[in-house]
Tab-separated table of C-alpha atoms in Angstrom:
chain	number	residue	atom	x	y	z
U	1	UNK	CA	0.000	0.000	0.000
U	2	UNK	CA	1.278	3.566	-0.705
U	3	UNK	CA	1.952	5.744	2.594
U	4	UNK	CA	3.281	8.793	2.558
U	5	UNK	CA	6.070	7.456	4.904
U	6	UNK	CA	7.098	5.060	2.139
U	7	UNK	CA	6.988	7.935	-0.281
U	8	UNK	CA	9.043	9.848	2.373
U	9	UNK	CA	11.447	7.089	2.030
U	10	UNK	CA	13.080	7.499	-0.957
U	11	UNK	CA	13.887	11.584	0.155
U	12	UNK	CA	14.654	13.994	-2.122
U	13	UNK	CA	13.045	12.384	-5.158
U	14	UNK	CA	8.991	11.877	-3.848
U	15	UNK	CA	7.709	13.032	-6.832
U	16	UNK	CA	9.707	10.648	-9.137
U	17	UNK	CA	8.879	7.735	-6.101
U	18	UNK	CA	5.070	8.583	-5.919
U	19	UNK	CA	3.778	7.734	-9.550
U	20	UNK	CA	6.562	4.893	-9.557
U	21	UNK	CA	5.612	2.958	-6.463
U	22	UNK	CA	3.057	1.357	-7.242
U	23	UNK	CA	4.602	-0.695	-10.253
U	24	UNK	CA	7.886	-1.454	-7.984
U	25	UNK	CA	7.412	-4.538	-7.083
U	26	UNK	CA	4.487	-7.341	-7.477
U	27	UNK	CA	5.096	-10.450	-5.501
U	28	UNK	CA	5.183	-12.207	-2.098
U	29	UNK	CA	9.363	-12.527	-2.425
U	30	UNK	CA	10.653	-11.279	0.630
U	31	UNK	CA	14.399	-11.129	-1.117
U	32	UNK	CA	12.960	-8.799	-3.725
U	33	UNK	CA	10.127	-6.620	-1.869
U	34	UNK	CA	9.708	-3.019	-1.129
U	35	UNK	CA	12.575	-3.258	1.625
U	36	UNK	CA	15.032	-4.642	-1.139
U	37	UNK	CA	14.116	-1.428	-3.307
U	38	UNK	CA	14.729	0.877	-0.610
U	39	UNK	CA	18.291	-0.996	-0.198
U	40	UNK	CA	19.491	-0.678	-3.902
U	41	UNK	CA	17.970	2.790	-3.709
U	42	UNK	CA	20.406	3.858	-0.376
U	43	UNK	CA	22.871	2.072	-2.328
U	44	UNK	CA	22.440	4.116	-5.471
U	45	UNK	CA	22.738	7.069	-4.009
U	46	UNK	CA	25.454	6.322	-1.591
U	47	UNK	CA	27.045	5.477	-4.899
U	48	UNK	CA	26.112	8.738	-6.970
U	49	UNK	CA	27.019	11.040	-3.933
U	50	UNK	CA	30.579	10.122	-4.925
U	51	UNK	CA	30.264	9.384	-8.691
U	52	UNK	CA	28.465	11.727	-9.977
U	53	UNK	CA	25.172	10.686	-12.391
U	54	UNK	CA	21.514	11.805	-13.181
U	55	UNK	CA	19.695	11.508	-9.951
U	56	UNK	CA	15.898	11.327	-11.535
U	57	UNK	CA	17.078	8.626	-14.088
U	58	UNK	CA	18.811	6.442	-11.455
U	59	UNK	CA	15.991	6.920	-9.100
U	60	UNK	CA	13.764	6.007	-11.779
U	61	UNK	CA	15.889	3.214	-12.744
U	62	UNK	CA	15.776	1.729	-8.577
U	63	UNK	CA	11.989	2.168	-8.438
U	64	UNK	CA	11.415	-0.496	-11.362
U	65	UNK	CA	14.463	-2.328	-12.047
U	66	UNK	CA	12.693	-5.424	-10.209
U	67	UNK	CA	9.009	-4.488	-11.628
U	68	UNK	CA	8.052	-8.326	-12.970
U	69	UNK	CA	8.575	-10.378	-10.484
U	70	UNK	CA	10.772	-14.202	-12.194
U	71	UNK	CA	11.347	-16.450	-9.514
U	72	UNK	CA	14.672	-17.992	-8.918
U	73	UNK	CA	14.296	-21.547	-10.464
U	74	UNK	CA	12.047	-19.624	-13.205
U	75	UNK	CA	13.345	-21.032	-17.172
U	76	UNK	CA	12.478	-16.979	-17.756
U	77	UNK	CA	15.119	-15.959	-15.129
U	78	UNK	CA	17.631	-14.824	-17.582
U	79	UNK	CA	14.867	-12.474	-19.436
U	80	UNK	CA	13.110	-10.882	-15.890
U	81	UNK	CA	15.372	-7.364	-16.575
U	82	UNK	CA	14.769	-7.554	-20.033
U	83	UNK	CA	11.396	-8.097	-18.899
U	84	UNK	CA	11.221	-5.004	-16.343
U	85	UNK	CA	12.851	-2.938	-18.852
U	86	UNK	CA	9.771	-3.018	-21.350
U	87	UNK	CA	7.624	-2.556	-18.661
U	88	UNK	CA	9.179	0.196	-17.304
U	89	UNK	CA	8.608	1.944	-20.717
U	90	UNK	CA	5.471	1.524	-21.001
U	91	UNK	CA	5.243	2.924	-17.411
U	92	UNK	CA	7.097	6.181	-18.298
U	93	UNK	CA	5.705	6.631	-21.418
U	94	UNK	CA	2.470	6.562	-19.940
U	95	UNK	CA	3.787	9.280	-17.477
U	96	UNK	CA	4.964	11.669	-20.530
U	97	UNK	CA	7.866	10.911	-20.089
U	98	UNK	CA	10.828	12.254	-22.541
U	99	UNK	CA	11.368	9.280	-25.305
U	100	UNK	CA	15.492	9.616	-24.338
U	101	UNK	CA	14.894	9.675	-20.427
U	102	UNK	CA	12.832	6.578	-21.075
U	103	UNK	CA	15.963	4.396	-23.072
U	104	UNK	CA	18.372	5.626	-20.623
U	105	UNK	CA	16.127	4.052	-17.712
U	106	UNK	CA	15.295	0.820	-19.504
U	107	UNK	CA	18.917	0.343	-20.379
U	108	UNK	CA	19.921	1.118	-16.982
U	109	UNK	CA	17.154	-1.911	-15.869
U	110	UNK	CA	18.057	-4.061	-18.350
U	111	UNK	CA	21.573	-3.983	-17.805
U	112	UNK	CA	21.298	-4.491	-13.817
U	113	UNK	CA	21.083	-8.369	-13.766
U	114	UNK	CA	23.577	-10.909	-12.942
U	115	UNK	CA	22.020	-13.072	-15.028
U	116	UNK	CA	21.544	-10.893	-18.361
U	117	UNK	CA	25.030	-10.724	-18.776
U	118	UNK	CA	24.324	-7.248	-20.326
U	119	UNK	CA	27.010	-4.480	-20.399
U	120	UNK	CA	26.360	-1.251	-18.609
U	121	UNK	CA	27.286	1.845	-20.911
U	122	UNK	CA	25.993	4.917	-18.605
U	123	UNK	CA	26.683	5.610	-15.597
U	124	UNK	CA	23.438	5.130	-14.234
U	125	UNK	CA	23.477	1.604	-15.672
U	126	UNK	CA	26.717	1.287	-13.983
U	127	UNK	CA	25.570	2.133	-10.082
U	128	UNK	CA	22.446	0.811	-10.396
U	129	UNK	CA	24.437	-2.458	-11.151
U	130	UNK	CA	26.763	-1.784	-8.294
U	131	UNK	CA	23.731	-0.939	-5.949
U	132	UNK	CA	21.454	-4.091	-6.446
U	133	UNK	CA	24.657	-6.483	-6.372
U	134	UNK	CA	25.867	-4.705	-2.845
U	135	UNK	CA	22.308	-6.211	-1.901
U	136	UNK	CA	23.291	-9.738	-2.531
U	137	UNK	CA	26.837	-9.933	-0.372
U	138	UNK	CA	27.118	-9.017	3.084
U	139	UNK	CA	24.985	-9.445	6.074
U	140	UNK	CA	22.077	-8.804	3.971
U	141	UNK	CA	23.026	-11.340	1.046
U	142	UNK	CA	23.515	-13.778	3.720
U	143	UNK	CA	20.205	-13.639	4.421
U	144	UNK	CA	18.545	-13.123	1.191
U	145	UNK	CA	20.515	-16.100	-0.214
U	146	UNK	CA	19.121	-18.620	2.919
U	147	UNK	CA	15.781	-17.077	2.412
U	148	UNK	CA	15.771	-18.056	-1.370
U	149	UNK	CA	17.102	-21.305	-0.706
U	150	UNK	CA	14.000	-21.935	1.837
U	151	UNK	CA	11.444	-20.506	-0.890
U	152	UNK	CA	13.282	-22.717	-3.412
U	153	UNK	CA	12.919	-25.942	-0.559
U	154	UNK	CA	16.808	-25.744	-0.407
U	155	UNK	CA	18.844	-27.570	1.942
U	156	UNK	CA	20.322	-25.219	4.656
U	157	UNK	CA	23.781	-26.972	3.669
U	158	UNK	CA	25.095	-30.981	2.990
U	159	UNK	CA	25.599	-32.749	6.465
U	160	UNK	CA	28.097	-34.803	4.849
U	161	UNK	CA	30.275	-32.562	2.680
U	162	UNK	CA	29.366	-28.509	3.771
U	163	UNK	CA	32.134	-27.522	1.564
U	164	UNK	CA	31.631	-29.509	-1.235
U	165	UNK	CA	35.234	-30.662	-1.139
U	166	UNK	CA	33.915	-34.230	-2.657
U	167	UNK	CA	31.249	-33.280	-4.400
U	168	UNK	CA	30.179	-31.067	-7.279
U	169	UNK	CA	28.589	-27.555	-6.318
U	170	UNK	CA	24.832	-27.697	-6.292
U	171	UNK	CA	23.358	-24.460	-4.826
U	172	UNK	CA	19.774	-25.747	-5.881
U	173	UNK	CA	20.123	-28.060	-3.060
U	174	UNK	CA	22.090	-26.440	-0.797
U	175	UNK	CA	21.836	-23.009	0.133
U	176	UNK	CA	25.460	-22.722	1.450
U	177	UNK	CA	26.544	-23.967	-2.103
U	178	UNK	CA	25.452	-20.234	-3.333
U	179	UNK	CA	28.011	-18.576	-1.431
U	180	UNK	CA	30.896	-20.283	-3.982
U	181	UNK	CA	29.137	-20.497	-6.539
U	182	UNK	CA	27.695	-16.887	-7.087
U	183	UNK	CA	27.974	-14.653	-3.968
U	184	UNK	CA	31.853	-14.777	-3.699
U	185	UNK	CA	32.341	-14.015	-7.097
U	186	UNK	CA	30.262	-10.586	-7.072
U	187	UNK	CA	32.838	-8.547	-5.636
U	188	UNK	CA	34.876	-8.806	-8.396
U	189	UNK	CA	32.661	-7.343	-11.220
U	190	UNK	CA	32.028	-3.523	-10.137
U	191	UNK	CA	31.470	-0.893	-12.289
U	192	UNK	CA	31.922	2.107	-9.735
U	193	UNK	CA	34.935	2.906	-7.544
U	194	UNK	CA	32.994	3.685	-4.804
U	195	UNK	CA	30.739	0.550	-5.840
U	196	UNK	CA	33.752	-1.485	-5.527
U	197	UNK	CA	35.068	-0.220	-2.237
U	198	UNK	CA	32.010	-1.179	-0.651
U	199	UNK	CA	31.593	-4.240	-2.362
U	200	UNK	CA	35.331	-5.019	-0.417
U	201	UNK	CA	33.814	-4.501	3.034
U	202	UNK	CA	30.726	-6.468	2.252
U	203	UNK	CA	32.692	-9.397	1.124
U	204	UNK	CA	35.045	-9.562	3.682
U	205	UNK	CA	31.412	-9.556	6.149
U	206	UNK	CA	30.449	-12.524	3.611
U	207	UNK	CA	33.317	-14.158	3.901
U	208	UNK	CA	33.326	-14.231	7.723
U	209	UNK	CA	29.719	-15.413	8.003
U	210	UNK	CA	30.707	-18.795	5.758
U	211	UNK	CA	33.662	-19.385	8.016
U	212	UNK	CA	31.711	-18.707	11.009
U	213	UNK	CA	28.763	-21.056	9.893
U	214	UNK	CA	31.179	-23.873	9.169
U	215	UNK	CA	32.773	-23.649	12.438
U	216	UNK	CA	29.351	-23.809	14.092
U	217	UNK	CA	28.277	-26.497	12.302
C-alpha cells in the first residue's frame, strides 16, 4: 500500500517515487520486496554522492528495475530485466515521459542483472548495477541467499560434505553452495569505484559469516 512514509522514504526524489511505487514490485518474495528497493535505492545514491550521475534517471531506474517479479528456479530468469525494462517503458511513457529519459532508464534496468550478462554503458546503468549487487553480499546477502534457498525448498547446507570438497557444487540443493558459486564471485565485477570499495567490506562480512557457519556447524 502507498503511505506517505514510504513515499518519504526514498527523500529527495517523492515526486519521481510517488507515480513509480506502485509498479515497484508485485510479488510475495521477501528477497525482492519493497525493503530490497529501498536498499538498492540507499545504495544508489550512496554510490552517486561520490560518482556523480543523473539523480531522476537512477531513481527512476531503482523504483522499477525489479518491476516483474521471475522467480529464482524460473526457465524466464535470464529475461526478468529484459522483462522489467519493457515494462518500465510503457510505465514512463504513460507518465509523458521524454522518449530519451525513457531508453536511458530501460537500459539502466536491463543492464542491472547478474544473469543478463548485459554491459552497462551509462553511468546510471553502472551504479544501479553496483547498488542491487551490494544487496546480494554481506549481512544482507547472507540472508537473502538462505531465504531463497527456503522458498526454493533448499537444503540449509550438505551434512556430509558442507564444503563440497567431494562433491560437485549444487546451490539448488544447498543453500550454502550459493556462497561459492555466485555470492563470492560478485565482488569482483564492479562498475563504480565507490561501488567497488564497498563491495570489499561487504565481502570480507560474507566471507566471515561462511567461516563462522562452518565452524558452528
Amino acid at each position: 500500500m502507498l503511505t506517505e512514509n514510504l513515499v518519504a522514504a526514498f527523500a529527495p526524489h517523492e515526486e519521481i517515487a510517488r507515480p513509480l511505487l506502485p509498479y515497484a514490485c508485485d510479488t510475495d518474495d521477501g528477497s525482492h520486496d519493497i525493503a530490497h528497493i529501498l536498499r538498492v535505492f540507499s545504495n544508489a545514491m550512496r554510490i552517486a554522492a561520490k560518482e556523480g550521475g543523473d539523480l531522476k534517471l537512477l531513481a527512476a531506474a531503482v523504483l522499477l528495475h525489479d518491476c516483474v517479479a521471475v522467480e529464482k528456479n524460473s526457465p524466464l530468469r535470464a529475461q526478468a530485466s529484459r522483462l522489467a525494462a519493457d515494462k518500465a517503458r510503457t510505465v514512463l511513457e504513460g507518465l509523458g515521459w521524454p522518449a530519451d529519459e525513457i531508453g536511458a532508464v530501460a537500459h539502466a534496468i536491463e543492464a542491472h542483472s547478474f544473469s543478463a550478462n548485459i554491459r552497462p554503458e551509462t553511468l546510471e546503468a553502472k551504479i544501479l548495477q553496483d547498488a542491487d549487487r551490494l544487496d546480494a553480499i554481506g549481512m544482507v546477502g547472507a540472508a537473502r541467499c538462505f531465504y531463497v534457498g527456503g522458498r526454493m525448498a533448499s537444503g540449509l547446507y550438505d551434512p556430509f560434505d558442507p564444503k563440497a570438497e567431494r562433491r560437485p557444487l549444487d546451490d539448488k540443493a544447498y543453500s550454502l553452495d550459493h556462497f561459492p558459486v555466485k555470492l563470492f564471485k560478485l565482488a569482483d565485477g564492479f562498475q563504480t569505484g565507490e561501488g567497488r570499495r564497498i563491495a570489499r567490506e561487504r565481502h570480507d562480512r560474507l566471507q566471515q559469516f561462511y567461516d563462522l557457519f562452518l565452524d558452528e556447524i
